[in-house]
Every structure is written in structure tokens, then in C-alpha cells.
Short mmCIF file of C-alpha atoms in Angstrom, two decimals:
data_model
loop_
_atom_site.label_atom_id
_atom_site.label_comp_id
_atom_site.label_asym_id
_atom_site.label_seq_id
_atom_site.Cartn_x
_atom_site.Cartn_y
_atom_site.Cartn_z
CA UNK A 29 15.59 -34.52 -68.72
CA UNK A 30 19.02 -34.69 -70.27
CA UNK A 31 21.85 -32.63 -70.62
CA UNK A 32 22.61 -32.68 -74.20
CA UNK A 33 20.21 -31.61 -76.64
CA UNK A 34 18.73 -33.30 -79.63
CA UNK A 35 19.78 -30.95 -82.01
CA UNK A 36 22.41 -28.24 -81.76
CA UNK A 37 21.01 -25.21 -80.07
CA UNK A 38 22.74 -22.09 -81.96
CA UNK A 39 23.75 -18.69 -80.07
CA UNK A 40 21.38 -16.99 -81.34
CA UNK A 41 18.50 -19.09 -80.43
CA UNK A 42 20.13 -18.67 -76.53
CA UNK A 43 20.82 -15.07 -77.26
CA UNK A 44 16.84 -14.56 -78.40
CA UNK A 45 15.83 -16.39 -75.06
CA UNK A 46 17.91 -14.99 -72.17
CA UNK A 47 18.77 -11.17 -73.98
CA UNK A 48 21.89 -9.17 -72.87
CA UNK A 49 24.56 -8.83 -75.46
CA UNK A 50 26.29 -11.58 -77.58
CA UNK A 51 30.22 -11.39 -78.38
CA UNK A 52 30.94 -13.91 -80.62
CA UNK A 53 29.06 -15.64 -84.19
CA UNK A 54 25.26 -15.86 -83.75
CA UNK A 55 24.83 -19.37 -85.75
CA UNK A 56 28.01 -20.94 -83.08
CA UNK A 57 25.93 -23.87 -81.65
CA UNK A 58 26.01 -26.10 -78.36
CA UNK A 59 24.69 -29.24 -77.91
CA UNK A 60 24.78 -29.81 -74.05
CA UNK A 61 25.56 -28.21 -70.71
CA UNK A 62 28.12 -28.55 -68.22
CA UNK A 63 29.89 -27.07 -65.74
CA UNK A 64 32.28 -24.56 -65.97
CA UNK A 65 35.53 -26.74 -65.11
CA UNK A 66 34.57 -29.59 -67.09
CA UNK A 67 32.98 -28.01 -70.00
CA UNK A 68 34.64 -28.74 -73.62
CA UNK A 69 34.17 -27.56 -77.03
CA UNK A 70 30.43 -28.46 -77.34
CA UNK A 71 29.23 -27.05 -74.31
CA UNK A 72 27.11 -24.26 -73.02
CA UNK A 73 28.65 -22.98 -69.44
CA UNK A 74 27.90 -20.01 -67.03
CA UNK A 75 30.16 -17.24 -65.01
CA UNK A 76 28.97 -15.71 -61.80
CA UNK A 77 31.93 -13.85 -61.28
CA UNK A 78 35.67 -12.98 -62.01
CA UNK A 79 36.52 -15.51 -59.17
CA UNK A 80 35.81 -18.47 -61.05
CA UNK A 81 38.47 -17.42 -64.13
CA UNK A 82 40.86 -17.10 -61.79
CA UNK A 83 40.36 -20.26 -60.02
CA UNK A 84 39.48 -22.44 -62.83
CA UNK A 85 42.31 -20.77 -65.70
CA UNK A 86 41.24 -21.32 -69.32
CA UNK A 87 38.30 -22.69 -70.49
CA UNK A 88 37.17 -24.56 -73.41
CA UNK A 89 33.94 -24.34 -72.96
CA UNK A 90 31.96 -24.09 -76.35
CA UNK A 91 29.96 -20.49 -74.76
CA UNK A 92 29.26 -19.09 -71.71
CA UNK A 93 26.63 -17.01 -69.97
CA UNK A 94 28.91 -14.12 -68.14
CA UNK A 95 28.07 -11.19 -66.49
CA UNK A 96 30.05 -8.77 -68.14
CA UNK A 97 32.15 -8.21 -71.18
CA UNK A 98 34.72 -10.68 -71.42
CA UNK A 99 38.28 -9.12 -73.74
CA UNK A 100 40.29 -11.62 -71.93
CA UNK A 101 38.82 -14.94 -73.38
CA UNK A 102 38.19 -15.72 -77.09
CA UNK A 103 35.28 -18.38 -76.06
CA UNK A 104 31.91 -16.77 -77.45
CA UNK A 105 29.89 -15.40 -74.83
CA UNK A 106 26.40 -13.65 -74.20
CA UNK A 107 26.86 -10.84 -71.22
CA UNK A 108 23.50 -10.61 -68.87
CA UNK A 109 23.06 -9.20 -65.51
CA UNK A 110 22.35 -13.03 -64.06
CA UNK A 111 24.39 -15.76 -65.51
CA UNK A 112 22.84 -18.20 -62.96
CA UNK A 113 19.42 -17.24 -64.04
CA UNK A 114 19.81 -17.32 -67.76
CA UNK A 115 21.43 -20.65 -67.46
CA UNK A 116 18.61 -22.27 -65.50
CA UNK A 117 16.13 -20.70 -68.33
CA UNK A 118 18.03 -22.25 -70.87
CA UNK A 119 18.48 -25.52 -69.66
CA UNK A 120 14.19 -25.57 -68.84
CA UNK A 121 13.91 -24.64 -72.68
CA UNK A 122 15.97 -26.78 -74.57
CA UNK A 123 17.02 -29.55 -72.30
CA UNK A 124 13.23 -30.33 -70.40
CA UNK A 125 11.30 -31.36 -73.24
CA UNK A 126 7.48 -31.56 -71.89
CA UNK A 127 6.02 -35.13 -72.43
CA UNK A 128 2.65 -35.61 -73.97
CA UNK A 129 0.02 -35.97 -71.74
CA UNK A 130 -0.64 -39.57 -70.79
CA UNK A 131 -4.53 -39.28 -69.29
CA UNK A 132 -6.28 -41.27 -67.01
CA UNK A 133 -5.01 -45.01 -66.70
CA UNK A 134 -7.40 -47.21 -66.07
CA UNK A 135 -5.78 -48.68 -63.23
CA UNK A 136 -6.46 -45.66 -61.14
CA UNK A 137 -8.79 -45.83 -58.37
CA UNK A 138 -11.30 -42.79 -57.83
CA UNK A 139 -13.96 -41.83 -55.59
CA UNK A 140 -17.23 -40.49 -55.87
CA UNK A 141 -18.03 -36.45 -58.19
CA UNK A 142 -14.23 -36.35 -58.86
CA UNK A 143 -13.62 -33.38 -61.23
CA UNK A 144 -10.52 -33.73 -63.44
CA UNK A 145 -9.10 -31.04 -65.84
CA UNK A 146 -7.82 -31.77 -69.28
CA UNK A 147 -4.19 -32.96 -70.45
CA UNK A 148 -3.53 -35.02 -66.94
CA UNK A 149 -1.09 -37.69 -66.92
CA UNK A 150 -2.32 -39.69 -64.00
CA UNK A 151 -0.47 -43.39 -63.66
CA UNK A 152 -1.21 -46.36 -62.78
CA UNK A 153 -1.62 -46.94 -58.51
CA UNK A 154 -3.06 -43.39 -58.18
CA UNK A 155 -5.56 -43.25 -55.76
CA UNK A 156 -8.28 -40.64 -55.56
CA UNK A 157 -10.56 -40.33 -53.10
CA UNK A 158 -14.51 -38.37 -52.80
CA UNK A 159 -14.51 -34.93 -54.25
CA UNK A 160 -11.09 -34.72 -55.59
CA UNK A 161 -10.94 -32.17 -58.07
CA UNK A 162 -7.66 -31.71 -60.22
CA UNK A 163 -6.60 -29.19 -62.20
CA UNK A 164 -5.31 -28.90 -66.23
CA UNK A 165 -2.00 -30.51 -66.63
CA UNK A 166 -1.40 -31.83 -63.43
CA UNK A 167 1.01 -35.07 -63.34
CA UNK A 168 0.26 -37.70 -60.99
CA UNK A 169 2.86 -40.44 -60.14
CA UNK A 170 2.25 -44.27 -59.87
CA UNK A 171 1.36 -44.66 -55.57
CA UNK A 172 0.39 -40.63 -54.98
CA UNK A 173 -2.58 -40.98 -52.73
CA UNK A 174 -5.26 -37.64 -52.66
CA UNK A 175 -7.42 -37.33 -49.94
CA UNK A 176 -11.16 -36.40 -50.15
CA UNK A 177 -12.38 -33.57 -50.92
CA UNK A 178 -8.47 -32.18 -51.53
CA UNK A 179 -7.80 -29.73 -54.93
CA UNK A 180 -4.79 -29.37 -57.16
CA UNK A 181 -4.60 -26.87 -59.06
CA UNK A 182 -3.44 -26.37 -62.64
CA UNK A 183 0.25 -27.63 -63.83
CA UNK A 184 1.04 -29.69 -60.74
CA UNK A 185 3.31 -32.33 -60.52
CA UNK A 186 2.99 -34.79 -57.94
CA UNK A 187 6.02 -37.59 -58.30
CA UNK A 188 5.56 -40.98 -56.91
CA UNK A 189 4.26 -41.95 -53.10
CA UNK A 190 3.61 -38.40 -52.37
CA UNK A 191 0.32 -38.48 -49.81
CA UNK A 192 -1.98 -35.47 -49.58
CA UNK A 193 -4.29 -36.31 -46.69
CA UNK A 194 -7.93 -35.17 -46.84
CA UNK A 195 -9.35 -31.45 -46.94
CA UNK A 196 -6.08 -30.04 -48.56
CA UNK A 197 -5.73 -27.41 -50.86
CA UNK A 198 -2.51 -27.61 -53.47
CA UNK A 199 -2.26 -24.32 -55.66
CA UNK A 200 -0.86 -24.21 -59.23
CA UNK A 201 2.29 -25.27 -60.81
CA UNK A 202 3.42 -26.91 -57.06
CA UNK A 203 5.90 -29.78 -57.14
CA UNK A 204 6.33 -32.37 -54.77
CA UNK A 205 8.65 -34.97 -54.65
CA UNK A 206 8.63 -38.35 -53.58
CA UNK A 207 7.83 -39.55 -49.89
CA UNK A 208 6.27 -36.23 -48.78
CA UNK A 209 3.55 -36.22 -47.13
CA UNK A 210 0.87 -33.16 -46.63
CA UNK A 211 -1.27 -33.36 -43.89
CA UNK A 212 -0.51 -35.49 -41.65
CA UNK A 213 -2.20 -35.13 -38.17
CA UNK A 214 -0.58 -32.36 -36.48
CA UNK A 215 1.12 -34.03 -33.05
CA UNK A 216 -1.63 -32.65 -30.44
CA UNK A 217 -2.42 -34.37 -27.35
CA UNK A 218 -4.13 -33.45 -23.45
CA UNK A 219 -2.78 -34.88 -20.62
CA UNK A 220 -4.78 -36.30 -18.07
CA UNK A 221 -3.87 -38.51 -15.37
CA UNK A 222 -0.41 -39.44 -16.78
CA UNK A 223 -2.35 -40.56 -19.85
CA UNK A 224 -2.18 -38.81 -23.23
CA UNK A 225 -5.81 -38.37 -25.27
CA UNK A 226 -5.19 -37.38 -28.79
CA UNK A 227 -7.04 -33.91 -29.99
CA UNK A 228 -8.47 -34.21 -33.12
CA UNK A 229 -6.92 -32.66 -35.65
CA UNK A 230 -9.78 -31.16 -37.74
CA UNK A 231 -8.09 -28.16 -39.90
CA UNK A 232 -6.11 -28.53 -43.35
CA UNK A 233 -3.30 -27.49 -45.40
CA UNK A 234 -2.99 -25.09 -47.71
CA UNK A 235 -0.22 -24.95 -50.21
CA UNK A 236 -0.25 -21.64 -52.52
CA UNK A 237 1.07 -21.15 -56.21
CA UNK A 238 5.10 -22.23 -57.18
CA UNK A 239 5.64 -23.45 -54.19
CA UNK A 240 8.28 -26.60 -54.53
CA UNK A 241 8.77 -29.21 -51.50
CA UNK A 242 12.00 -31.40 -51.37
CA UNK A 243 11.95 -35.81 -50.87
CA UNK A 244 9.96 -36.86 -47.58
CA UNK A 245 8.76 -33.61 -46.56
CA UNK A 246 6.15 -33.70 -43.69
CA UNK A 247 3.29 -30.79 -43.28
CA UNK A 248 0.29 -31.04 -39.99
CA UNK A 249 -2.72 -30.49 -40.64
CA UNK A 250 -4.09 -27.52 -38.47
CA UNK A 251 -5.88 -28.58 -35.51
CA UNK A 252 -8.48 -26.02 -36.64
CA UNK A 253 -8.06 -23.40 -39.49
CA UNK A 254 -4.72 -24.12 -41.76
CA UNK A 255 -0.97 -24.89 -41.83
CA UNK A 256 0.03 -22.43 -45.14
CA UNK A 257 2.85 -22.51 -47.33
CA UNK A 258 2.80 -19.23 -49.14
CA UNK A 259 3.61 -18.68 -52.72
CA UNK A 260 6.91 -19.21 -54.22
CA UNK A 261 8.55 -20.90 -51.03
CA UNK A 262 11.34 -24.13 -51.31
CA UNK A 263 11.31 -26.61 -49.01
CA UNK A 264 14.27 -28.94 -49.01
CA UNK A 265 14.04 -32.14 -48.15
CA UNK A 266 13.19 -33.79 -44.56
CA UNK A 267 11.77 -30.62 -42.99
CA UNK A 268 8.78 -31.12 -40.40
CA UNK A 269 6.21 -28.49 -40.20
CA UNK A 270 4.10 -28.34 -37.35
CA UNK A 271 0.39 -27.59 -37.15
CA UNK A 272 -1.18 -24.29 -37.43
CA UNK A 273 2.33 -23.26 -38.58
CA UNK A 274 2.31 -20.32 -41.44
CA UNK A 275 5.76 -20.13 -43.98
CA UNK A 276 5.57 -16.60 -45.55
CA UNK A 277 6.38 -15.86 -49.50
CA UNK A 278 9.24 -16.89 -51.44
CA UNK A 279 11.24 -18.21 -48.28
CA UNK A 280 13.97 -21.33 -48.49
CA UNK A 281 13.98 -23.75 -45.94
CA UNK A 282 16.54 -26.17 -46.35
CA UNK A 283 16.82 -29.86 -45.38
CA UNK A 284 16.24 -31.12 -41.90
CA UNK A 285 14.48 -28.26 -40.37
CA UNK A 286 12.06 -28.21 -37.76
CA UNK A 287 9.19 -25.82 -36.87
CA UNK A 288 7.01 -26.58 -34.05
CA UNK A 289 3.42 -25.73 -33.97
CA UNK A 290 1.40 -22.29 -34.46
CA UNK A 291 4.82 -20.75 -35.70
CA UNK A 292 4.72 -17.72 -37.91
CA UNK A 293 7.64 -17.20 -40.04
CA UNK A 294 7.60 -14.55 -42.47
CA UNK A 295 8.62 -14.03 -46.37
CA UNK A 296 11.61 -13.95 -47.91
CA UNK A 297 12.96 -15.76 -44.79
CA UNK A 298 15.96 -18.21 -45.24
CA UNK A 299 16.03 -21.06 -42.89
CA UNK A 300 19.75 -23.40 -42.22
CA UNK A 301 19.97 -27.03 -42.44
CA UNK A 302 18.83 -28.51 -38.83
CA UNK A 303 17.71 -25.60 -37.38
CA UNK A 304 15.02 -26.05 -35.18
CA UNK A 305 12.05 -23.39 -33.98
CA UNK A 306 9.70 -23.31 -31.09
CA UNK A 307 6.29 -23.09 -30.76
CA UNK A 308 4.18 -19.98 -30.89
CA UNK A 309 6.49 -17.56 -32.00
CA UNK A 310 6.97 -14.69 -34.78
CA UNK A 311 10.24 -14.87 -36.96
CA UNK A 312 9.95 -11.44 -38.91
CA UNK A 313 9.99 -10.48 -42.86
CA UNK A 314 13.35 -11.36 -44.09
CA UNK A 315 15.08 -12.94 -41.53
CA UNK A 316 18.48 -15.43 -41.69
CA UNK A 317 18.62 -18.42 -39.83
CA UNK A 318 21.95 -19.97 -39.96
CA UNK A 319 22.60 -24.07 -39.91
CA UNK A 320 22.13 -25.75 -36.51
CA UNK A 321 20.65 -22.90 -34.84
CA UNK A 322 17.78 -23.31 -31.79
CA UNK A 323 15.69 -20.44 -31.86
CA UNK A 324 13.47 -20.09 -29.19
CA UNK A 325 12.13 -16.41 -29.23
CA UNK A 326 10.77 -14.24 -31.72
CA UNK A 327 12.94 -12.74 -34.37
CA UNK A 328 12.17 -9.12 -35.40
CA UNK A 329 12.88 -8.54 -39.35
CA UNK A 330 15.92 -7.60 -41.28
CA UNK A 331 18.91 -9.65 -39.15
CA UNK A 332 21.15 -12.67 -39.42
CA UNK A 333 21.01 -15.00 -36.43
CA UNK A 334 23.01 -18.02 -35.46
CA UNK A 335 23.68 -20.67 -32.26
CA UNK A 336 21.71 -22.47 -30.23
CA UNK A 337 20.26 -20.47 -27.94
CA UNK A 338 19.90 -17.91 -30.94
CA UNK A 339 21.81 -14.82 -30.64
CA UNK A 340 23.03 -11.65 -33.50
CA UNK A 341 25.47 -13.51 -36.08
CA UNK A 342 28.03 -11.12 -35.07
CA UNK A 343 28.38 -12.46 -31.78
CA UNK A 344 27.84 -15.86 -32.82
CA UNK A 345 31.20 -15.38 -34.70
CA UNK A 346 33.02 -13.77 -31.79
CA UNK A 347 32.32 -16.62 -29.30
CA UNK A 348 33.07 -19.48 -31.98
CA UNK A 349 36.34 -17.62 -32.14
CA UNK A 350 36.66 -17.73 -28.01
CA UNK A 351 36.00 -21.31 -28.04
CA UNK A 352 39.07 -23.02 -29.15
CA UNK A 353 41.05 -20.87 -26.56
CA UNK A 354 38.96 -21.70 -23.69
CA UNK A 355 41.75 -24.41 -22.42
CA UNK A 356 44.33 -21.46 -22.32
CA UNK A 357 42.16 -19.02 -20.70
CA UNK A 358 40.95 -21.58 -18.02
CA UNK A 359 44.35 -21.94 -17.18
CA UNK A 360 45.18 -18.20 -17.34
CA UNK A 361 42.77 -17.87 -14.97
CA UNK A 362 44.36 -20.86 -12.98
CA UNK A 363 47.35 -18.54 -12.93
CA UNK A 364 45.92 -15.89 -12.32
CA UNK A 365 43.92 -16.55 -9.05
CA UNK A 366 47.67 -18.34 -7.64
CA UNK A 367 49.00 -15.00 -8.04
CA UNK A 368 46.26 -12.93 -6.13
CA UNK A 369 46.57 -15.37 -3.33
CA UNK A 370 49.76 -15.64 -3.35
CA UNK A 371 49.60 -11.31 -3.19
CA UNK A 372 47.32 -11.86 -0.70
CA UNK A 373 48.93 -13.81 1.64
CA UNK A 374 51.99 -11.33 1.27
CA UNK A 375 49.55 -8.14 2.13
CA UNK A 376 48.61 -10.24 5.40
CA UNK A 377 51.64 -10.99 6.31
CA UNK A 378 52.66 -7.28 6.20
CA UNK A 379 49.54 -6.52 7.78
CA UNK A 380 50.83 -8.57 10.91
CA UNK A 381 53.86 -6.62 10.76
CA UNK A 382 52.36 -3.38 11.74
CA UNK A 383 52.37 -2.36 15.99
CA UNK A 384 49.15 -1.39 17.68
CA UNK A 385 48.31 2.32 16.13
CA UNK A 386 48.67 1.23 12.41
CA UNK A 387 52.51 1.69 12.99
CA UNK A 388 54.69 -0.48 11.86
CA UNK A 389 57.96 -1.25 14.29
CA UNK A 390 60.72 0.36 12.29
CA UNK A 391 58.42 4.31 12.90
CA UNK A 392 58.15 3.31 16.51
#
């Protein structure tokens, strides 16, 4: 992968990939990407919004991807409803050119009725164990370990020291990057007797279509059934998932989270660095987990949540807000409770004041 091209990459070659409307010459070429404060003359950028022109001034940029009409700036530019997204499908087109497949080396170790698909690039120090099958396509990195009787499915890429323990399932066009590591034993024990007597962990792990895990990922193995990543979720990296946990579709977890065991989270959910869930609970469809948050109780769908315990975002905000004023209110307080006894002792005093009867000595 590179960022400049091998040839120059004209507009209209961009303009027939991503659509939307080009203002400017169709045969204007780039030859690489950048970003949009650094890019020059040769360069393909993107806009996301007005925001950036105003922060960044001027641009020489050699085309951008905007999303709308631009009058204000002579640079060429092709107008579509996601800059973001058309710049991420240009750069897979042109700038990730897809190696030839490399086959089997003979270096790699494999077990017993292995099934393999066509096109594979699997490198030397790959180890397969009994039953493997492997899909079409699938790339295999020198020191990726697969368990018996594990699949991968078509278009996989697997990059180097990823271990996928026994009895897994990997779905198509996955990737995993290095130091992951899919089930693991999930962390079950009994206690008896002040002595700890490991359950066996007997289940698997199932990993659906698209799905994308970050550098030194760890995923349990059920202690029966299946831990499941659904399709089209992104794990960052360092994230621990529990056994028997379930990750809905097309949710982002992002690095250093932790999800205790037999968790349910739901799709679309996003997930803050270092937050942490409990066991056995239900976080619903949709749901926003903010950085550092502890949530220990189910989470209906549709809301933000933050803090640690977890409470509405809203009134996360309001106490952060309360918290850098909590030495002057303590001692408003302070001042406060001098002044009511202080009042006190002075509506005593008067009390004592009084004659028998309630009256006081001037009415008598």
C-alpha cells in the first residue's frame, strides 16, 4: 500500500468511480493522496464540511472530494454526498494494488483432510491443524496458527501471529491483525474449599462476514454454545471479550474495552475507549457508550450514556460541570452551617428572654 500511484490517476477515472458531479477538466490527473492541510499540486484531498476551509484557508491541493458545490475555490473538485466515503473508495482502487496469489509454501505445517480453496497465499510458519478448511483467497501470515477443525471463509486475511484456537468459525472477507487471538479459554472457574477448579471451556467462536479486529485482540471461547461477532462489526485494538458474549451488527468497539462474560450487546452499538461492561447483561440496539465508562446494568436502545457508574450523558455533563466547584461549595456550605448556628444560638438566647406565660418582660 502506498500513497502515490504508479501512474497518474485522471478526474475522470475518480469521477467514473465515486459519481456525483465534477467541476473542473475531466483528463486533470493526481498522482497521490494527502491530507487536506498538507496537500500540494499533485494531490487528491477530501472536504467534510465548510469548517475545514475556514480553518485550513487556501488550498493547493491538486482536487478534492467535497460535499457540495464549491464557487469559492478554483481547485477542481467532484461534489458527492460523502467525501469521507468516496475518498476511502478511491484510495482501495488505485492506491491497494492486490498482490498475486503466493500458494501454499512448503514450509507450512498441516494436519490431517485439510481442505484449501484456490488463490491462497499461505507463508512460511503457518500452522494448520486436523480439519482445517480455508476458503478462496484467504491470506495467511508467516506464525498464524489455525486450530482443528476451525473454517475461514473466502477473502480472509489473517496477518502475522494471529491464533485461532480450535472449533472456530471465521466468515468471509474478515481481517485480523497481528497478536489477536480468537478463542482463547473463556476465564471460568468453581470454587471449592478456597481452591479454584477450572470449567472446561467446551464452546467456540464464531466470527461472521466483514467483520475487522484491531492488533492483540482477545475473544473466549464459549463455555458451551458460542462467543459471536456479528457481521460488519470493528474491533479496535486490545479489547477483551468474554465468553458466551454476543457483539451485534455493524457495531465499533474501540481500543481497550472490556466485556465480561454472557454479555449481549446489540447492533449498531458504539463502544468508548476503556469502557468496561459486566456480566450478564443486555445493552440495547443502538446504544452509545462514552470513553471510560463502567456500565453495570442493562442499557435499553436509542441513548447516549457516560461515567462510571453509568448514568444519561446529559447528566454526566452536568455533574462534570459541578465537579471543579466542589471546593467552593464545600466551603459555602462551611459558611453556611456557621450562620444557622450562629442564628440559632441568637433564637435561644431570645427564647431565654421570654417570662413564664410565653411573655417576654418588657409586656409584663
Amino acid at each position: 500500500m502506498a500513497t502515490k500511484a504508479t501512474t497518474p490517476i485522471s478526474l475522470r477515472q475518480i469521477h467514473g468511480l465515486v459519481g456525483g458531479e465534477l467541476v473542473g477538466p475531466p483528463q486533470a490527473t493526481v498522482i497521490s493522496l494527502a491530507g487536506f492541510e498538507s496537500a500540494g499540486p499533485n494531490d487528491l484531498t477530501f472536504v467534510t464540511g465548510d469548517r475545514m476551509l475556514k480553518q485550513g484557508g487556501p488550498t493547493a491541493a491538486g482536487a478534492l472530494l467535497v460535499h457540495r458545490r464549491m464557487p469559492e475555490i478554483a481547485n477542481p473538485h467532484i461534489v458527492v454526498a460523502n467525501p469521507a466515503l468516496a475518498f476511502a473508495q478511491v484510495a482501495r482502487t488505485f492506491f491497494c494494488p492486490v498482490s498475486p496469489p503466493r500458494g501454499i509454501d512448503v514450509a507450512v505445517v498441516r494436519g490431517i483432510d485439510t481442505q484449501i480453496g484456490h488463490d491462497v497465499s499461505i507463508w512460511p510458519g503457518v500452522t494448520l491443524g486436523d480439519r482445517v478448511i480455508i476458503g478462496a483467497r484467504v491470506t495467511l501470515y508467516p506464525g498464524v496458527f489455525i486450530g482443528n477443525e476451525t473454517t475461514i471463509g473466502d477473502d480472509t486475511l489473517l496477518y502475522p501471529n494471529v491464533v485461532v484456537r480450535e472449533g472456530c468459525t471465521i466468515g468471509a472477507r474478515v481481517i485480523v491483525h497481528s497478536g489477536t487471538v480468537i478463542g482463547s479459554d473463556g476465564f471460568g472457574y468453581v470454587q471449592d474449599q478456597g481452591h479454584h477448579y477450572k470449567i472446561p471451556q467446551l464452546g467456540g467462536v464464531t466470527i461472521e462476514d466483514d467483520v475487522e479486529l484491531g492488533a492483540n485482540v482477545t475473544i473466549d471461547r464459549a463455555t458451551l454454545g458460542q462467543t459471536v461477532i456479528q457481521q460488519g462489526t470493528k474491533i479496535d485494538n486490545l479489547v477483551q471479550i468474554a465468553h458466551n458474549v454476543t457483539i451485534g451488527a455493524n457495531s465499533i468497539l474501540v481500543a481497550q474495552v472490556g466485556i465480561a462474560g454472557s454479555t449481549l450487546v446489540g447492533h449498531h452499538v458504539m463502544i468508548g475507549g476503556q469502557a468496561g461492561l459486566a456480566d450478564h447483561i443486555v445493552i440495547g440496539d443502538q446504544v452509545m457508550i462514552a470513553a471510560r465508562a463502567g456500565v453495570n446494568r442493562s442499557l435499553e436502545p436509542n441513548q447516549i450514556v457516560s461515567g462510571a457508574p453509568v448514568m444519561p450523558h446529559e447528566v454526566w455533563v452536568k455533574a462534570q460541570a459541578v465537579i471543579p466547584r466542589l471546593p467552593e461549595l464545600r466551603q459555602t456550605i462551611r459558611t453556611l452551617e456557621e450562620r444557622m448556628k450562629k442564628l440559632e444560638a441568637s433564637q435561644g438566647v431570645r427564647g431565654k428572654k421570654r417570662g413564664k406565660g410565653g411573655k417576654s418582660r418588657a409586656e409584663t
